[in-house]
Each structure stands twice: as C-alpha cells, then as structure tokens.
PDB file of C-alpha atoms in Angstrom:
ATOM      1  CA  MET A  30      42.848   7.853  -1.459  1.00 39.00           C
ATOM      2  CA  SER A  31      40.602  10.616  -0.170  1.00 39.00           C
ATOM      3  CA  ASP A  32      38.557  10.662   3.013  1.00 42.00           C
ATOM      4  CA  SER A  33      35.946  12.920   1.385  1.00 43.00           C
ATOM      5  CA  THR A  34      33.940  10.087  -0.120  1.00 50.00           C
ATOM      6  CA  SER A  35      30.259  10.835  -0.404  1.00 61.00           C
ATOM      7  CA  ALA A  36      27.714   8.660   1.337  1.00 75.00           C
ATOM      8  CA  THR A  37      25.786   6.116  -0.658  1.00 89.00           C
ATOM      9  CA  PRO A  38      22.210   7.299  -1.146  1.00 93.00           C
ATOM     10  CA  VAL A  39      19.422   5.515   0.661  1.00 96.00           C
ATOM     11  CA  VAL A  40      17.256   3.652  -1.873  1.00 96.00           C
ATOM     12  CA  LEU A  41      13.489   3.954  -1.728  1.00 97.00           C
ATOM     13  CA  ASP A  42      11.646   1.641  -4.103  1.00 96.00           C
ATOM     14  CA  ILE A  43       8.047   2.598  -4.793  1.00 95.00           C
ATOM     15  CA  TRP A  44       5.943  -0.209  -6.269  1.00 95.00           C
ATOM     16  CA  CYS A  45       3.478   1.763  -8.307  1.00 94.00           C
ATOM     17  CA  GLU A  46       1.250   1.837 -11.335  1.00 93.00           C
ATOM     18  CA  LEU A  47       0.212   4.866 -13.313  1.00 94.00           C
ATOM     19  CA  GLN A  48      -3.524   4.261 -13.402  1.00 92.00           C
ATOM     20  CA  CYS A  49      -3.722   4.087  -9.588  1.00 90.00           C
ATOM     21  CA  PRO A  50      -5.342   7.103  -7.901  1.00 88.00           C
ATOM     22  CA  ASP A  51      -3.548   6.236  -4.639  1.00 89.00           C
ATOM     23  CA  CYS A  52      -0.199   6.454  -6.451  1.00 90.00           C
ATOM     24  CA  HIS A  53      -1.259   9.888  -7.714  1.00 88.00           C
ATOM     25  CA  GLN A  54      -1.854  10.929  -4.093  1.00 85.00           C
ATOM     26  CA  ALA A  55       1.581   9.560  -3.109  1.00 88.00           C
ATOM     27  CA  LEU A  56       3.305  12.082  -5.407  1.00 89.00           C
ATOM     28  CA  ALA A  57       3.097  14.713  -2.667  1.00 88.00           C
ATOM     29  CA  ASP A  58       5.206  12.436  -0.449  1.00 90.00           C
ATOM     30  CA  VAL A  59       7.694  11.837  -3.270  1.00 92.00           C
ATOM     31  CA  HIS A  60       8.110  15.594  -3.719  1.00 93.00           C
ATOM     32  CA  ALA A  61       8.558  16.120   0.032  1.00 94.00           C
ATOM     33  CA  LEU A  62      11.142  13.323   0.249  1.00 95.00           C
ATOM     34  CA  ARG A  63      13.076  14.746  -2.707  1.00 94.00           C
ATOM     35  CA  ALA A  64      13.050  18.190  -1.106  1.00 96.00           C
ATOM     36  CA  ARG A  65      14.263  16.854   2.241  1.00 95.00           C
ATOM     37  CA  TYR A  66      16.914  14.383   1.074  1.00 96.00           C
ATOM     38  CA  GLY A  67      18.011  15.535  -2.371  1.00 94.00           C
ATOM     39  CA  ASP A  68      20.762  13.264  -3.681  1.00 94.00           C
ATOM     40  CA  ARG A  69      21.006  11.421  -0.346  1.00 95.00           C
ATOM     41  CA  MET A  70      17.930   9.388  -1.391  1.00 96.00           C
ATOM     42  CA  GLU A  71      17.479   7.524  -4.652  1.00 96.00           C
ATOM     43  CA  ILE A  72      13.771   7.136  -5.401  1.00 95.00           C
ATOM     44  CA  ARG A  73      13.038   4.340  -7.864  1.00 95.00           C
ATOM     45  CA  LEU A  74       9.684   3.564  -9.393  1.00 95.00           C
ATOM     46  CA  ARG A  75       9.085  -0.166  -9.614  1.00 97.00           C
ATOM     47  CA  HIS A  76       6.293  -1.462 -11.815  1.00 97.00           C
ATOM     48  CA  PHE A  77       3.346  -3.282 -10.321  1.00 96.00           C
ATOM     49  CA  PRO A  78       0.461  -2.982 -12.808  1.00 95.00           C
ATOM     50  CA  LEU A  79      -2.783  -4.205 -11.283  1.00 93.00           C
ATOM     51  CA  GLU A  80      -5.151  -6.347 -13.338  1.00 91.00           C
ATOM     52  CA  LYS A  81      -8.108  -4.155 -12.377  1.00 92.00           C
ATOM     53  CA  HIS A  82      -6.570  -1.238 -14.305  1.00 92.00           C
ATOM     54  CA  LYS A  83      -6.804  -1.952 -18.022  1.00 93.00           C
ATOM     55  CA  HIS A  84      -4.052   0.428 -19.169  1.00 95.00           C
ATOM     56  CA  ALA A  85      -1.561   0.015 -16.298  1.00 95.00           C
ATOM     57  CA  TYR A  86       0.653  -2.504 -18.102  1.00 96.00           C
ATOM     58  CA  ALA A  87       0.970  -0.299 -21.193  1.00 96.00           C
ATOM     59  CA  ALA A  88       1.689   2.688 -18.948  1.00 96.00           C
ATOM     60  CA  ALA A  89       4.501   0.771 -17.242  1.00 97.00           C
ATOM     61  CA  GLN A  90       6.040   0.009 -20.633  1.00 97.00           C
ATOM     62  CA  ALA A  91       5.656   3.670 -21.597  1.00 97.00           C
ATOM     63  CA  VAL A  92       7.591   4.714 -18.474  1.00 97.00           C
ATOM     64  CA  GLU A  93      10.464   2.520 -19.595  1.00 97.00           C
ATOM     65  CA  GLU A  94      10.407   4.179 -23.022  1.00 97.00           C
ATOM     66  CA  ALA A  95      10.427   7.583 -21.309  1.00 97.00           C
ATOM     67  CA  ALA A  96      13.444   6.420 -19.285  1.00 96.00           C
ATOM     68  CA  ALA A  97      15.157   5.321 -22.501  1.00 97.00           C
ATOM     69  CA  GLN A  98      14.556   8.837 -23.814  1.00 96.00           C
ATOM     70  CA  GLY A  99      15.821  10.463 -20.599  1.00 95.00           C
ATOM     71  CA  LYS A 100      12.602  11.711 -18.989  1.00 96.00           C
ATOM     72  CA  ASP A 101      11.251   8.992 -16.738  1.00 94.00           C
ATOM     73  CA  TRP A 102      10.155  11.059 -13.709  1.00 94.00           C
ATOM     74  CA  PRO A 103       8.658  13.954 -15.705  1.00 96.00           C
ATOM     75  CA  TYR A 104       6.685  11.342 -17.657  1.00 97.00           C
ATOM     76  CA  ILE A 105       5.629   9.433 -14.530  1.00 95.00           C
ATOM     77  CA  GLU A 106       4.358  12.609 -12.896  1.00 94.00           C
ATOM     78  CA  ALA A 107       2.556  13.812 -16.026  1.00 96.00           C
ATOM     79  CA  VAL A 108       0.694  10.519 -16.432  1.00 95.00           C
ATOM     80  CA  LEU A 109      -0.089  10.186 -12.712  1.00 93.00           C
ATOM     81  CA  ALA A 110      -1.653  13.644 -12.902  1.00 92.00           C
ATOM     82  CA  ARG A 111      -4.121  12.149 -15.394  1.00 92.00           C
ATOM     83  CA  THR A 112      -5.087   8.804 -13.869  1.00 89.00           C
ATOM     84  CA  ALA A 113      -8.767   9.355 -14.686  1.00 88.00           C
ATOM     85  CA  GLY A 114      -7.919  10.343 -18.258  1.00 91.00           C
ATOM     86  CA  LEU A 115      -5.757   7.248 -18.659  1.00 92.00           C
ATOM     87  CA  ALA A 116      -8.674   5.082 -17.573  1.00 90.00           C
ATOM     88  CA  ARG A 117     -10.819   6.656 -20.303  1.00 93.00           C
ATOM     89  CA  ALA A 118      -8.342   7.208 -23.151  1.00 94.00           C
ATOM     90  CA  GLY A 119      -5.768   4.440 -22.713  1.00 92.00           C
ATOM     91  CA  GLU A 120      -2.682   4.246 -24.905  1.00 93.00           C
ATOM     92  CA  PRO A 121      -3.443   7.384 -26.971  1.00 95.00           C
ATOM     93  CA  LEU A 122      -3.034   9.406 -23.753  1.00 96.00           C
ATOM     94  CA  LEU A 123       0.353   7.791 -23.096  1.00 96.00           C
ATOM     95  CA  ILE A 124       1.557   8.841 -26.539  1.00 96.00           C
ATOM     96  CA  GLU A 125       0.021  12.318 -26.175  1.00 96.00           C
ATOM     97  CA  VAL A 126       1.889  12.929 -22.901  1.00 96.00           C
ATOM     98  CA  ALA A 127       5.144  11.821 -24.549  1.00 97.00           C
ATOM     99  CA  GLY A 128       4.627  14.419 -27.271  1.00 96.00           C
ATOM    100  CA  GLU A 129       3.826  17.130 -24.729  1.00 96.00           C
ATOM    101  CA  LEU A 130       7.127  16.431 -22.971  1.00 96.00           C
ATOM    102  CA  GLY A 131       9.088  16.644 -26.228  1.00 96.00           C
ATOM    103  CA  LEU A 132       9.717  12.906 -26.401  1.00 96.00           C
ATOM    104  CA  ASP A 133       9.576  10.912 -29.624  1.00 96.00           C
ATOM    105  CA  ALA A 134       5.877   9.980 -29.615  1.00 94.00           C
ATOM    106  CA  GLU A 135       6.241   7.728 -32.673  1.00 94.00           C
ATOM    107  CA  GLU A 136       8.893   5.722 -30.835  1.00 95.00           C
ATOM    108  CA  PHE A 137       6.490   5.390 -27.874  1.00 93.00           C
ATOM    109  CA  ASP A 138       3.854   3.995 -30.197  1.00 93.00           C
ATOM    110  CA  THR A 139       6.365   1.542 -31.680  1.00 95.00           C
ATOM    111  CA  ALA A 140       7.588   0.493 -28.203  1.00 95.00           C
ATOM    112  CA  LEU A 141       4.025  -0.249 -27.085  1.00 93.00           C
ATOM    113  CA  ILE A 142       3.439  -2.337 -30.207  1.00 94.00           C
ATOM    114  CA  ASP A 143       6.702  -4.286 -30.185  1.00 96.00           C
ATOM    115  CA  GLY A 144       6.753  -4.801 -26.412  1.00 93.00           C
ATOM    116  CA  ARG A 145      10.471  -4.055 -26.051  1.00 95.00           C
ATOM    117  CA  HIS A 146      10.065  -3.094 -22.375  1.00 96.00           C
ATOM    118  CA  MET A 147       7.826  -5.978 -21.286  1.00 96.00           C
ATOM    119  CA  LEU A 148      10.659  -7.939 -19.638  1.00 97.00           C
ATOM    120  CA  ILE A 149      11.516  -5.035 -17.317  1.00 97.00           C
ATOM    121  CA  VAL A 150       7.866  -4.628 -16.277  1.00 97.00           C
ATOM    122  CA  ASP A 151       7.441  -8.381 -15.791  1.00 97.00           C
ATOM    123  CA  ALA A 152      10.635  -8.615 -13.729  1.00 97.00           C
ATOM    124  CA  ASP A 153       9.544  -5.768 -11.433  1.00 97.00           C
ATOM    125  CA  GLN A 154       6.123  -7.314 -10.965  1.00 96.00           C
ATOM    126  CA  ALA A 155       7.606 -10.743 -10.204  1.00 97.00           C
ATOM    127  CA  GLU A 156      10.012  -9.261  -7.672  1.00 96.00           C
ATOM    128  CA  GLY A 157       7.164  -7.331  -6.070  1.00 96.00           C
ATOM    129  CA  LYS A 158       5.082 -10.483  -5.718  1.00 96.00           C
ATOM    130  CA  ALA A 159       8.081 -12.311  -4.260  1.00 96.00           C
ATOM    131  CA  ILE A 160       8.444  -9.744  -1.465  1.00 95.00           C
ATOM    132  CA  GLY A 161       4.728  -9.608  -0.717  1.00 94.00           C
ATOM    133  CA  VAL A 162       3.539  -6.571  -2.664  1.00 94.00           C
ATOM    134  CA  THR A 163      -0.194  -6.904  -3.239  1.00 92.00           C
ATOM    135  CA  GLY A 164      -1.243  -3.326  -4.017  1.00 91.00           C
ATOM    136  CA  THR A 165       0.032   0.113  -4.887  1.00 93.00           C
ATOM    137  CA  PRO A 166       1.739   2.164  -3.721  1.00 94.00           C
ATOM    138  CA  THR A 167       4.033  -0.035  -1.648  1.00 94.00           C
ATOM    139  CA  TYR A 168       7.352   1.307  -0.402  1.00 95.00           C
ATOM    140  CA  VAL A 169      10.525  -0.620   0.377  1.00 96.00           C
ATOM    141  CA  ILE A 170      13.362   1.086   2.225  1.00 96.00           C
ATOM    142  CA  GLY A 171      16.130  -0.506   4.221  1.00 93.00           C
ATOM    143  CA  GLY A 172      14.585  -3.921   3.686  1.00 92.00           C
ATOM    144  CA  GLU A 173      11.293  -2.839   5.250  1.00 93.00           C
ATOM    145  CA  ARG A 174       8.044  -2.954   3.266  1.00 93.00           C
ATOM    146  CA  LEU A 175       5.467  -0.248   3.952  1.00 92.00           C
ATOM    147  CA  ASP A 176       2.053  -0.729   2.363  1.00 86.00           C
ATOM    148  CA  GLY A 177       0.333   2.402   1.118  1.00 78.00           C
ATOM    149  CA  GLY A 178      -2.968   2.213  -0.676  1.00 65.00           C
ATOM    150  CA  ARG A 179      -5.871   4.310   0.491  1.00 61.00           C
ATOM    151  CA  SER A 180      -4.240   5.188   3.807  1.00 65.00           C
ATOM    152  CA  GLN A 181      -1.045   7.144   3.258  1.00 69.00           C
ATOM    153  CA  ASP A 182      -1.233   8.616   6.774  1.00 73.00           C
ATOM    154  CA  GLY A 183       2.079   8.385   8.569  1.00 82.00           C
ATOM    155  CA  LEU A 184       3.928   6.646   5.748  1.00 87.00           C
ATOM    156  CA  ARG A 185       6.177   9.553   4.823  1.00 90.00           C
ATOM    157  CA  GLU A 186       7.116  10.018   8.471  1.00 92.00           C
ATOM    158  CA  ARG A 187       7.973   6.310   8.762  1.00 93.00           C
ATOM    159  CA  ILE A 188      10.046   6.481   5.552  1.00 94.00           C
ATOM    160  CA  GLU A 189      11.873   9.517   6.962  1.00 95.00           C
ATOM    161  CA  GLN A 190      12.600   7.703  10.243  1.00 94.00           C
ATOM    162  CA  ILE A 191      14.093   4.748   8.382  1.00 95.00           C
ATOM    163  CA  ALA A 192      16.039   6.992   5.973  1.00 95.00           C
ATOM    164  CA  ASP A 193      17.431   9.092   8.824  1.00 95.00           C
ATOM    165  CA  ARG A 194      18.534   5.937  10.656  1.00 94.00           C
ATOM    166  CA  LEU A 195      20.181   4.485   7.535  1.00 94.00           C
ATOM    167  CA  LEU A 196      21.984   7.745   6.770  1.00 93.00           C
ATOM    168  CA  ALA A 197      23.177   8.067  10.393  1.00 91.00           C
ATOM    169  CA  GLU A 198      24.547   4.508  10.233  1.00 91.00           C
ATOM    170  CA  GLN A 199      26.762   5.597   7.304  1.00 87.00           C
ATOM    171  CA  ASP A 200      28.455   8.324   9.336  1.00 76.00           C
TER     172      ASP A 200
END
C-alpha cells in the first residue's frame, strides 16, 4: 500500500441549460475554475432545461449524445456560444454544431428523434427540483447550493472558498 494516493477531486455540479444566456456568461467562471484547480475539481454539467426556452430540452439530449461520442464539454461550450442562434434555429443548429466538431451528426439527429437520452435529462431535472433548483445556472459544491442567474457577482469567489476548504480538509 502506498502513501502517495491522490486526493479525490472536489465535485462542482452546474445545473444549466444551453439556451440560457446566463449560463453562457458563466462559462468564464468555468474556465477560471478549470485553470485554477485542474484535476483537483470535477466540473459536471447537470441538465435543467427551462420551459421558457423551447429548444433547451433537445439541447440537453444533444449534450448526452456528445458525451456518448466523447466530446461533451467542447459541445457544451460551442452551443452555449450560440444561445441566440439556438433560440432561432433550434435542433438544426444542434446537429450543425455536432458536425463542426467532427461528431456523427446523423447519430445526433437519430438520438433526438428516438429520445435515447431523455431519462438522463429527466433524472437531472428531477434531482435539481428536489434540491431546490429553480433557475440556471445553479451551482452545488460541498452540499451547498449557490444560485446564479443574472447576478454572477461573487459566485466564483464563493465556489473557490468552498473548494479550498474541501481540499484542505483532505490533507
């Protein structure tokens, strides 16, 4: 047995949806957190499609297809960069982005038709509702929920404080 075991990464769940302009703004925080923590923080997107955004549910399913094809975060970021375009174009944009990233666009189309990823999206949304998520983005780290939305001010700093505390507790 070795005493050089690596620490378990801190998990940050981000309840998000890809048609949300506030989630697009939150990407800067995601990039900063990745740069600061690297593999000491696992950042997980959790689906919380809002009814007011017509294409959010399809986008959540598309993320799961991108994950199945090995490119979830590149896909998430590419679609979030086009929230306004998604509102206008809908599912054709989701398939177009898949093609641009070298993913199997035909398989995306099939996945959106057959609904193979609906259970994952529904489970995330149900869990989010159970813990009090009402809007996006909402962050959960160390059992603490931090609501984002229009005001992202101070959220990254609060996430960093919690992450630093959790990592220090592992030492």
